[in-house]
Tab-separated table of C-alpha atoms and ligand atoms in Angstrom:
chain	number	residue	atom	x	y	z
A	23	UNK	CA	-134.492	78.180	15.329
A	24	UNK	CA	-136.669	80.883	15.439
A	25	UNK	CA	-139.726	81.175	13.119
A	26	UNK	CA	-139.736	84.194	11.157
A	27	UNK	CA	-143.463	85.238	10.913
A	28	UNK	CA	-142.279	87.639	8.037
A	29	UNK	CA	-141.029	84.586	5.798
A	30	UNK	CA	-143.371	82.569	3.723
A	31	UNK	CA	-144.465	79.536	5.922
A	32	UNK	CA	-144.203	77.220	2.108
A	33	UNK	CA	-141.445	76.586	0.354
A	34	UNK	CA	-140.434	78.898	-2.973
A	35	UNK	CA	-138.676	77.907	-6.086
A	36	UNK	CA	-135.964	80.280	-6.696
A	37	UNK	CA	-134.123	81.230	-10.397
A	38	UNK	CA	-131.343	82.510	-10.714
A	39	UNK	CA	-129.416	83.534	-14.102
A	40	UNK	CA	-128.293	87.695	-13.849
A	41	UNK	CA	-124.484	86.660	-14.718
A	42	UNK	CA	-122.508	83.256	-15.636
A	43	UNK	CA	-124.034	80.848	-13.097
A	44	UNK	CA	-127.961	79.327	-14.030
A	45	UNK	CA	-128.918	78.569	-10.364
A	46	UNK	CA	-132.554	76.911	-8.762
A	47	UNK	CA	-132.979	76.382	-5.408
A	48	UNK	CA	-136.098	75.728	-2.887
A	49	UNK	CA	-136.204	77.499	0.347
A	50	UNK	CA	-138.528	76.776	3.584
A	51	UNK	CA	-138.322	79.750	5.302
A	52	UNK	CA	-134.152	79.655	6.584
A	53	UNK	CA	-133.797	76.228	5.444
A	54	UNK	CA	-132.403	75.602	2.108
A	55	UNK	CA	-133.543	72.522	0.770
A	56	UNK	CA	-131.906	72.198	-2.648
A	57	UNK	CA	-129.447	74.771	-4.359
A	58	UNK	CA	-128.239	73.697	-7.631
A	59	UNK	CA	-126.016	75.775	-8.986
A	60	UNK	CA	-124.452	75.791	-12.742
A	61	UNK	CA	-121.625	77.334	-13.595
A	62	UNK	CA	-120.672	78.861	-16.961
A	63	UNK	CA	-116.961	80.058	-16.174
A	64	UNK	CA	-115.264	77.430	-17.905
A	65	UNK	CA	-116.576	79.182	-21.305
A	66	UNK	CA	-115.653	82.106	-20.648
A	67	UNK	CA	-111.678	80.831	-18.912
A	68	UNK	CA	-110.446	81.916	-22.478
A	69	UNK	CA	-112.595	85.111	-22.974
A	70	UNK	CA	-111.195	87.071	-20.092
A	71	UNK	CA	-115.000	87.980	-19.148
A	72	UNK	CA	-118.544	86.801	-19.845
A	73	UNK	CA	-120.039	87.115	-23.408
A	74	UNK	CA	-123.743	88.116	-23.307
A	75	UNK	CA	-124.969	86.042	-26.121
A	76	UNK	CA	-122.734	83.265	-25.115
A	77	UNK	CA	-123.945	82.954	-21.791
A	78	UNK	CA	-127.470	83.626	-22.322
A	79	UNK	CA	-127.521	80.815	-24.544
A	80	UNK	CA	-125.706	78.423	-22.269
A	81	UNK	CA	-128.987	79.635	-20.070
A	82	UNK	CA	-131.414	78.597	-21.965
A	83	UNK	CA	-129.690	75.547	-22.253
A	84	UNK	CA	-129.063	74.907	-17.910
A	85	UNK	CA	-131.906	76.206	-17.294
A	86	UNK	CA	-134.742	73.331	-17.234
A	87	UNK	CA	-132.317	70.607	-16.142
A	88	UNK	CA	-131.352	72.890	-13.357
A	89	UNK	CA	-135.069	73.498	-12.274
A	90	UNK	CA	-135.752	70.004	-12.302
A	91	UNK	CA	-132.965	69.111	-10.139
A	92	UNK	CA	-133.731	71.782	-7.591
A	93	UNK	CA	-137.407	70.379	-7.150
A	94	UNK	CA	-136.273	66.678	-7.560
A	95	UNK	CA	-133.455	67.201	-4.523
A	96	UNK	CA	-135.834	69.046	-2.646
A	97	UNK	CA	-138.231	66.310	-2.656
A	98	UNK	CA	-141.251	69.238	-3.304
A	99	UNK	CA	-143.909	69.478	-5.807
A	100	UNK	CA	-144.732	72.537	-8.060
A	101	UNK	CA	-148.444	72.416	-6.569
A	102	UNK	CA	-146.715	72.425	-2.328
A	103	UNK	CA	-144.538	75.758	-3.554
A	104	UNK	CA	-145.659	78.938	-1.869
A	105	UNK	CA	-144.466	80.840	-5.074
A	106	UNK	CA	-141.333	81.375	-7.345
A	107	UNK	CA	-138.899	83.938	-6.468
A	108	UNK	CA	-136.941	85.121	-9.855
A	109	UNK	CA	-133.773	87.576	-10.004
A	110	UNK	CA	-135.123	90.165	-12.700
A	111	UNK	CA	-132.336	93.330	-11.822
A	112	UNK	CA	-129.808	93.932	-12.163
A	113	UNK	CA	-127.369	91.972	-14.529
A	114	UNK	CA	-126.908	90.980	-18.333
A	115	UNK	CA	-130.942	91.668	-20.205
A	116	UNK	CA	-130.531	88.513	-22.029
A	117	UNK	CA	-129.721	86.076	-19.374
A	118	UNK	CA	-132.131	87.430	-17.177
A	119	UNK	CA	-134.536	87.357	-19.542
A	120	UNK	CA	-133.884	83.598	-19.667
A	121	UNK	CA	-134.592	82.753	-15.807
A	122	UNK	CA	-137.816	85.321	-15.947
A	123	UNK	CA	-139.290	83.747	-18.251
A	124	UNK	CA	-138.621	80.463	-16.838
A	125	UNK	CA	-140.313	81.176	-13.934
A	126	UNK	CA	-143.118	83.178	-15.633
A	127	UNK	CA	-144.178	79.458	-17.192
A	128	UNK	CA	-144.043	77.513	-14.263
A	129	UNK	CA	-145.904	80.139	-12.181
A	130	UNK	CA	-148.673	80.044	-15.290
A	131	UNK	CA	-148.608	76.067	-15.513
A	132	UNK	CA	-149.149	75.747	-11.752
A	133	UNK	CA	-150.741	78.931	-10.729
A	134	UNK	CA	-148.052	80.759	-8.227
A	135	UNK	CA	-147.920	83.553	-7.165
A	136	UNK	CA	-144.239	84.990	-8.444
A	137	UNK	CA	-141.650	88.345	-7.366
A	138	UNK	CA	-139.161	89.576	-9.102
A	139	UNK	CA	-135.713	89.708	-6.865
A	140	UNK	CA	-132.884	92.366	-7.020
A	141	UNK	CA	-130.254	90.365	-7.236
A	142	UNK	CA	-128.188	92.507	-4.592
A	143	UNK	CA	-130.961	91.850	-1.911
A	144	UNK	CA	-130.533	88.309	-2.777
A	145	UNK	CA	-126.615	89.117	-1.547
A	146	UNK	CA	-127.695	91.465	1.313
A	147	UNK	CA	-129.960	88.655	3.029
A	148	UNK	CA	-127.481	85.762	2.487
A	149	UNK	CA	-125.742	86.386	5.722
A	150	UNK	CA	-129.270	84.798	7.252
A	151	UNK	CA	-127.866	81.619	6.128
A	152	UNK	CA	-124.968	82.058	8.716
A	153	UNK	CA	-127.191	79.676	10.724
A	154	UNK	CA	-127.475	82.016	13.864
A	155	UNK	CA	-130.401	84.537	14.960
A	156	UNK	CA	-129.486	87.568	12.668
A	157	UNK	CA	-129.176	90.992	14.571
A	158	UNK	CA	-130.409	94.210	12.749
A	159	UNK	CA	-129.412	97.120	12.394
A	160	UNK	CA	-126.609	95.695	10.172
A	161	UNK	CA	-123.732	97.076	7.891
A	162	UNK	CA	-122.945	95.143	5.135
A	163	UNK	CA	-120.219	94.623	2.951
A	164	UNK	CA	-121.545	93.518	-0.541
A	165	UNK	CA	-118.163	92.581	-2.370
A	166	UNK	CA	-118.816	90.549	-6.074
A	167	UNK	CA	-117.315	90.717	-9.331
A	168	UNK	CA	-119.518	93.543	-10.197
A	169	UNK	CA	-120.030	96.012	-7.127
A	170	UNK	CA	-118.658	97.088	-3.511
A	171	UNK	CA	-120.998	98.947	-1.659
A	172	UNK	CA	-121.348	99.408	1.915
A	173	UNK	CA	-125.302	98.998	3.013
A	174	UNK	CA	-126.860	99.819	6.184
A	175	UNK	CA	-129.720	97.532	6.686
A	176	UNK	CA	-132.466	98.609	8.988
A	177	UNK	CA	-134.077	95.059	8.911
A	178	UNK	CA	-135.093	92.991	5.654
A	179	UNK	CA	-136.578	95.295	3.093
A	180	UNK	CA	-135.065	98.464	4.382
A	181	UNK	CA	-131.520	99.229	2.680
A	182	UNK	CA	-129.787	102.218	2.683
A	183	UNK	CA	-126.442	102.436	0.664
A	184	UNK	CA	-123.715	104.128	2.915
A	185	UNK	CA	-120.457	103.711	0.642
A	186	UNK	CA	-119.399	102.296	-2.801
A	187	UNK	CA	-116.738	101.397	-4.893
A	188	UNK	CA	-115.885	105.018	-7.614
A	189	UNK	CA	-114.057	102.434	-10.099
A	190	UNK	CA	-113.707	98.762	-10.034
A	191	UNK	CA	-115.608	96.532	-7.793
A	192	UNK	CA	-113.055	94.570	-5.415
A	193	UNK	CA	-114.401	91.232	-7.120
A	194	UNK	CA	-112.767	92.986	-10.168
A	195	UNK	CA	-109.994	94.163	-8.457
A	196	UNK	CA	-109.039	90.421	-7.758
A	197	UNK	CA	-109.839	89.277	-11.190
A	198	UNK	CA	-107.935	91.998	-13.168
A	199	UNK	CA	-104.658	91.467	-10.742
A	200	UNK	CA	-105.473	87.557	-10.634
A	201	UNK	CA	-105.126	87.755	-14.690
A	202	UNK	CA	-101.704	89.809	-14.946
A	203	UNK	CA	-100.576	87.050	-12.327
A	204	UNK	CA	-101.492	84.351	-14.920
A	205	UNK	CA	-104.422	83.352	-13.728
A	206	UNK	CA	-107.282	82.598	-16.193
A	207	UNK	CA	-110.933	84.488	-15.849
A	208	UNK	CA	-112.252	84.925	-12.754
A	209	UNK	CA	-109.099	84.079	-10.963
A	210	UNK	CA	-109.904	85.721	-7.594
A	211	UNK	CA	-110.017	82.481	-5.988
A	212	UNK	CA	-106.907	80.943	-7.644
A	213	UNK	CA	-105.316	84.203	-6.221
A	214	UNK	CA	-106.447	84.162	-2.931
A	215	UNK	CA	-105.149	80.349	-2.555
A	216	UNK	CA	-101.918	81.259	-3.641
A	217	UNK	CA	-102.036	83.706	-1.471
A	218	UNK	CA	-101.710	81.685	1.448
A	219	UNK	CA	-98.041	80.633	1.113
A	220	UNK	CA	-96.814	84.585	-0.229
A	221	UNK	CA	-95.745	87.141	2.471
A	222	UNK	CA	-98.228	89.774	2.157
A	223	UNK	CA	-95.619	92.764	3.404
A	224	UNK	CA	-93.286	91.875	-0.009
A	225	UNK	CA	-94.636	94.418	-1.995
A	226	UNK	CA	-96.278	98.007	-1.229
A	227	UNK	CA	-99.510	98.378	-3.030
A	228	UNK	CA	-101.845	101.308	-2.655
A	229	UNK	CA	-104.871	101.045	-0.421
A	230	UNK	CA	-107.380	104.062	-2.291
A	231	UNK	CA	-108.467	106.989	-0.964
A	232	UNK	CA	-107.087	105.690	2.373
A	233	UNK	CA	-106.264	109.393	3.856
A	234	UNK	CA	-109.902	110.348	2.394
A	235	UNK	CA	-113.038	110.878	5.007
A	236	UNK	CA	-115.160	108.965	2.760
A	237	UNK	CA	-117.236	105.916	2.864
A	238	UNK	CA	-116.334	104.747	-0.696
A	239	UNK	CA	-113.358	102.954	-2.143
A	240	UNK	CA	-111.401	102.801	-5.335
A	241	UNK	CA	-109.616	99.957	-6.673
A	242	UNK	CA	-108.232	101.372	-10.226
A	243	UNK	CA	-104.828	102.140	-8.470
A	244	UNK	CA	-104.245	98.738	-7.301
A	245	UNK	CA	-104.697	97.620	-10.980
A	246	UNK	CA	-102.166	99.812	-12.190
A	247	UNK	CA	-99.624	99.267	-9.738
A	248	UNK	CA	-99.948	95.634	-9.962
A	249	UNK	CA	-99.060	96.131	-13.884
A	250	UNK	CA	-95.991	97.765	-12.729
A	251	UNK	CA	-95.173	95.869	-10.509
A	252	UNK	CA	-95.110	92.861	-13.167
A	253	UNK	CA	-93.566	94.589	-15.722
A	254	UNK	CA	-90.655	96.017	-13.322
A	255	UNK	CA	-90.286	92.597	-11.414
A	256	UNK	CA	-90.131	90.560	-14.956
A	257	UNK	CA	-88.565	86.936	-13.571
A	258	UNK	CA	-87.653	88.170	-10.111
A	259	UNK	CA	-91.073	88.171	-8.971
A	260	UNK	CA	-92.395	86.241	-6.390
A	261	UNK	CA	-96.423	85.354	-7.577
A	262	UNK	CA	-96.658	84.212	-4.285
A	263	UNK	CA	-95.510	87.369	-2.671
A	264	UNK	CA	-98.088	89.292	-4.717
A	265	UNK	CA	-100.483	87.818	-4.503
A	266	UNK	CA	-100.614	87.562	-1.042
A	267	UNK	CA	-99.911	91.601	-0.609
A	268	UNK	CA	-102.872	91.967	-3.597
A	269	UNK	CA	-105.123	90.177	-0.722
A	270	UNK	CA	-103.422	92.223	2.170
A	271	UNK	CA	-104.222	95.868	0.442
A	272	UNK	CA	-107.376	94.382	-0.665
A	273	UNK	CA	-109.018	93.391	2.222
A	274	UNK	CA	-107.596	95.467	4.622
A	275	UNK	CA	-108.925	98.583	3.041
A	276	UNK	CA	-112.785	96.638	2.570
A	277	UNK	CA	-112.297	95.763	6.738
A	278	UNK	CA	-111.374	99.730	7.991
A	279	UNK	CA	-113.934	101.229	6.206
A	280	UNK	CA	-116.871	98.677	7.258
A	281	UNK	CA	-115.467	98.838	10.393
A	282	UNK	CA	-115.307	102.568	10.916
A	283	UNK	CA	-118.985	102.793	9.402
A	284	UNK	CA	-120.970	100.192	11.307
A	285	UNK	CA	-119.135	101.880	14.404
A	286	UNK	CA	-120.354	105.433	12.688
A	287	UNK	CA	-123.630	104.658	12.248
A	288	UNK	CA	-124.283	102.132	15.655
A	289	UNK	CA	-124.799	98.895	13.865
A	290	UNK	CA	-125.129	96.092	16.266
A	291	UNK	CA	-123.826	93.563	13.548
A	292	UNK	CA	-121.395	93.431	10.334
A	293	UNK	CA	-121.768	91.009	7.616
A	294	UNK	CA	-120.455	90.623	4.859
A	295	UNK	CA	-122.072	88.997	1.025
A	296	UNK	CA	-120.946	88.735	-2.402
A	297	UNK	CA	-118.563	86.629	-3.808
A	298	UNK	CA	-115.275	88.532	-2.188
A	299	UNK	CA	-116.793	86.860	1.025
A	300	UNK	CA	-115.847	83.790	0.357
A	301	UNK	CA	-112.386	85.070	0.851
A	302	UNK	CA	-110.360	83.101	3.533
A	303	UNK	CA	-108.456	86.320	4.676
A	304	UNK	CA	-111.153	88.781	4.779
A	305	UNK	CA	-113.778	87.097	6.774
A	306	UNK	CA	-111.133	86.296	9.242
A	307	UNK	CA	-110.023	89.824	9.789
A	308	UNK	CA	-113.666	91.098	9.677
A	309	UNK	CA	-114.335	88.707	12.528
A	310	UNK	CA	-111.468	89.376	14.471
A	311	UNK	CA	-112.124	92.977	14.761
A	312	UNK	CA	-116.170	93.057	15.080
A	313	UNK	CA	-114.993	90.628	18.155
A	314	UNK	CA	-112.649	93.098	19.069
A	315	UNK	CA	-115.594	95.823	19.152
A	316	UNK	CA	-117.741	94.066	20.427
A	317	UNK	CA	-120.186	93.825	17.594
A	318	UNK	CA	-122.237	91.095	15.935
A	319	UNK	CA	-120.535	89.768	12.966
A	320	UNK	CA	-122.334	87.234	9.962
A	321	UNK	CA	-122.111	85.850	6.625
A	322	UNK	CA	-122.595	82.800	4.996
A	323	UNK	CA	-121.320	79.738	4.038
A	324	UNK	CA	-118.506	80.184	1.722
A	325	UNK	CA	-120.779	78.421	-1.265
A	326	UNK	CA	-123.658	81.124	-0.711
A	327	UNK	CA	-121.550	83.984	-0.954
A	328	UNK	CA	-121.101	83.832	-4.715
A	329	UNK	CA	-124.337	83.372	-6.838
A	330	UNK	CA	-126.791	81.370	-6.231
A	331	UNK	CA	-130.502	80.534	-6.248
A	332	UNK	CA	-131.031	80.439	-2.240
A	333	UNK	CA	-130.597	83.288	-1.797
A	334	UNK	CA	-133.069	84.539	-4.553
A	335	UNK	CA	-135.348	82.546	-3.088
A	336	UNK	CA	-134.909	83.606	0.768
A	337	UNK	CA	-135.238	87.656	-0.991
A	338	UNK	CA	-138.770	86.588	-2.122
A	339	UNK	CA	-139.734	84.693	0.598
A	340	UNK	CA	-139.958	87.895	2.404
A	341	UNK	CA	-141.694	89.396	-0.652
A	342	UNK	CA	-144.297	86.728	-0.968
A	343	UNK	CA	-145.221	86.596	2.787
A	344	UNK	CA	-146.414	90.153	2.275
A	345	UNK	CA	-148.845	89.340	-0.656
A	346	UNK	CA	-146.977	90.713	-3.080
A	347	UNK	CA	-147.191	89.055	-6.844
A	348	UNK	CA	-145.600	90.682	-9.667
A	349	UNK	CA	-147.874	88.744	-11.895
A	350	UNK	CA	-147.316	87.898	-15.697
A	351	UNK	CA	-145.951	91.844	-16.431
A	352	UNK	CA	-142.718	91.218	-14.483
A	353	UNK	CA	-139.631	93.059	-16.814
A	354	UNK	CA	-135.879	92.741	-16.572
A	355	UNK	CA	-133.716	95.725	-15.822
A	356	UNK	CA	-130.160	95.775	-16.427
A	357	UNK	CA	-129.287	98.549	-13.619
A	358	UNK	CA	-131.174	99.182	-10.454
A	359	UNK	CA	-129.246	99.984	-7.453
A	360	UNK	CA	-129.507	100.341	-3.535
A	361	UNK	CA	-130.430	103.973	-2.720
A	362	UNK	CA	-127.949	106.149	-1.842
A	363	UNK	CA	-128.032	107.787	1.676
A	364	UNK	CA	-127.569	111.256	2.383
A	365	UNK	CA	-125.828	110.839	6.100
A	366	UNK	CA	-122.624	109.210	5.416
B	12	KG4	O1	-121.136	87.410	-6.223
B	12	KG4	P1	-120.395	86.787	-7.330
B	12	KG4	O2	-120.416	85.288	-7.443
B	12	KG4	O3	-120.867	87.325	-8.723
B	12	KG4	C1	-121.247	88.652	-8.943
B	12	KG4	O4	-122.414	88.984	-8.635
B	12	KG4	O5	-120.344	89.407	-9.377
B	12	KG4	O6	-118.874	87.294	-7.215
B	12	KG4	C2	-117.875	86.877	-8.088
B	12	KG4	C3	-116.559	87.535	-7.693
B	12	KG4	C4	-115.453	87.294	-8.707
B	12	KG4	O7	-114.799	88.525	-8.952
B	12	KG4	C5	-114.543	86.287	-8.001
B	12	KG4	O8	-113.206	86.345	-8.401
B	12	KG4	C6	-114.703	86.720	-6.570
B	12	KG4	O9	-116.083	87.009	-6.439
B	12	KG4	N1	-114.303	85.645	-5.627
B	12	KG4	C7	-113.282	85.769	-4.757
B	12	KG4	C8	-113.204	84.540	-4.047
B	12	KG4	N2	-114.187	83.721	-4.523
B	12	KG4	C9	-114.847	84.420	-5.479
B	12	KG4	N3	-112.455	86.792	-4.510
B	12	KG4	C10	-111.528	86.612	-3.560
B	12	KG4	N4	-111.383	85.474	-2.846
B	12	KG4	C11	-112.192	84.414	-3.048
B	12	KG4	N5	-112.043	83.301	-2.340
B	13	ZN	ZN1	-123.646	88.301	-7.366
C-alpha cells in the first residue's frame, strides 16, 4: 500500500478507556499490529447501562494488563514507539481519566512524545482500516451507542458535522428496543442477529422526520412505538418479526439521509464508523446503493467499528507526524463535539 507521508513513520501505543471497553493497541502507520480490547459489558448485562464508578474502576483494574499485552503481541518496545496516542474527549471523566493517566506515565518513564485523541476522530478515521486507498472528500456516518452524526470529511483533520441525531443515538435506538425485546444491555447485536430470520415488513414502525428537509434524525419515536407495539402484541408477537422491522426502519432511514447528503454535498466516498457499523444489514444496503451511484464506499472491519484502541492510535498518528505533543498538561473533557456546519 501506499505510504502516507502524513502518518508517523514509528509505531504509537494507543489507550483507549472513554466508555465500557479498556482497549491498547500499536499502530505502524495503516497496519495494526496488536489491538487488545477489554470489555466491561458483562457488568453492566444487569444494570441496563454503564455505571461510572463501576467501570472506571474495572479500568484501573484492565488497564496495565491490557497495555502489556498490546506491546507484548506487537512484538515493540516502549523505547521503538513514535509516541502514545490517548482518547481524552469525549466520554465518562473518570474512565478517561484512567487511560490519560496511563499514558501520561509511560510517556514520562520512556520519554514520548503523547496527543490527546477525540474519541469520535478515532471513529471517523477507522474506515482507513477498510484495507483499500481511502478517497476524500468523504461523508460519514458515525453511528455508536452514544451519537449519530453525519460528517463531511475534507481529508484527515478537517471535519465538518453535516447532520445529527435530535434524541437518541441509533446505537441507543437498538439498545432501548433490543431491551423491551428481552434482550439484556447493549443488545443491539443480539437484535440484529435475530433479525435475520424475522420479516422486516411485519410491523410498521416510524422512520423520523422522514418527510423533513433536514440532515438530522430522531430515533425517540421508534422507542415509543416499539413499547406499543409490545404491550399491544402481548404473546402474539413475533420477536423475530420485530426485530427484523426495528433493523429495517433503522437502517433504512441512517442509508437515505447519508445517501442524499454525500450526493448533496459531492462526496466521492461514504463510509460509515461507530459501532451501528458493524451491522450486517446496514453496511450491505449502504454498499449497494453508493455502487448504485457510483460513489466510493468504506468502513472497517466489523471488530474496529465498535471501540477500540487502533483506532486511537491511527487518530494520533496523524497528530504526532505533525509535531504535535500535548505534553504532561493533557485534561479530560466529558463533551467536545465535531463542529457544526452552516451549509447543510
Ligand atoms: O462505538 P461503540 O462501540 O461505542 C460507543 O462509542 O457508543 O458503539 C456501541 C453501540 C451499541 O449501542 C451497540 O448495541 C451497537 O453499537 N452495536 C450494534 C451492532 N454491534 C454493536 N448495533 C446494531 N447492530 C450491530 N451488529
Ligand atoms: Zn465509540
Amino acid at each position: 500500500m501506499e505510504i502516507d507521508p502524513n502518518l508517523l513513520s514509528r509505531p504509537v501505543l494507543g489507550i483507549e478507556t472513554s466508555c465500557d471497553e479498556t482497549s491498547a493497541a500499536v499502530v505502524l502507520r495503516t497496519s495494526i499490529l496488536s489491538n487488545i480490547v477489554s470489555s466491561q459489558v458483562d457488568l453492566f448485562a444487569s444494570t441496563g447501562g454503564v455505571v461510572p464508578e463501576v467501570s472506571a474502576r474495572a479500568h484501573v483494574e484492565a488497564i496495565l494488563p491490557v497495555v502489556r499485552q498490546a506491546m507484548g503481541s506487537a512484538g515493540v518496545d516502549y523505547c521503538e514507539l513514535g509516541g502514545v496516542a490517548v482518547t481524552n474527549r469525549p466520554g465518562l471523566l473518570g474512565s478517561l481519566s484512567v487511560g490519560v493517566t496511563a499514558a501520561k506515565a509511560l510517556a514520562f518513564a520512556y520519554h514520548l512524545p503523547i496527543v490527546g485523541v477525540n474519541h469520535l476522530e478515532g471513529h471517523l478515521l477507522s474506515p482507513i482500516f477498510s484495507g483499500r486507498p481511502i478517497e476524500y472528500p468523504q461523508l460519514c456516518l458515525l453511528a455508536s451507542g452514544g451519537h449519530t452524526e453525519m460528517v463531511y470529511i475534507e481529508r484527515p483533520q478537517s471535519y465538518r458535522l453535516v447532520g445529527e441525531s435530535r434524541d437518541d443515538a441509533a446505537g441507543e435506538a437498538f439498545d432501548k428496543s433490543a431491551r423491551l425485546l428481552g434482550f439484556a444491555y447493549p443488545g443491539g447485536r443480539q437484535l440484529s442477529e435475530l433479525a435475520e430470520t424475522g420479516n422486516p415488513r411485519r410491523y410498521v414502525l416510524p422512520r423520523g422526520l422522514e418527510r423533513e428537509a433536514t440532515y438530522d434524525f430522531s430515533f425517540s419515536g421508534l422507542k415509543t412505538a416499539v413499547m406499543r407495539l409490545v404491550e399491544q402484541e402481548g404473546e402474539r408477537l413475533s420477536r423475530e418479526d420485530a426485530a427484523a422491522s426495528i433493523v429495517e426502519a433503522i437502517t433504512s432511514v441512517l442509508e437515505r439521509r447519508t445517501i442524499e447528503a454525500a450526493i448533496h454535498m459531492g462526496a466521492r466516498a461514504v463510509s460509515l464508523c461507530g459501532g451501528v457499523a458493524a451491522n450486517r444489514r446496514l453496511r450491505e444496503r449502504v454498499g449497494a446503493a453508493c455502487q448504485k451511484e457510483g460513489i466510493g464506499f468504506f468502513v472497517a472491519p466489523v471488530e474496529l467499528c465498535t471501540d477500540n484502541a487502533a483506532m486511537i492510535a491511527l487518530a494520533g498518528s496523524f497528530r504526532l507526524a505533525s509535531g504535535l505533543n500535548d505534553g504532561f498538561d493533557l485534561e479530560c473533557f466529558a463533551n467536545e463535539a465535531i463542529a457544526r456546519g452552516d451549509d447543510a
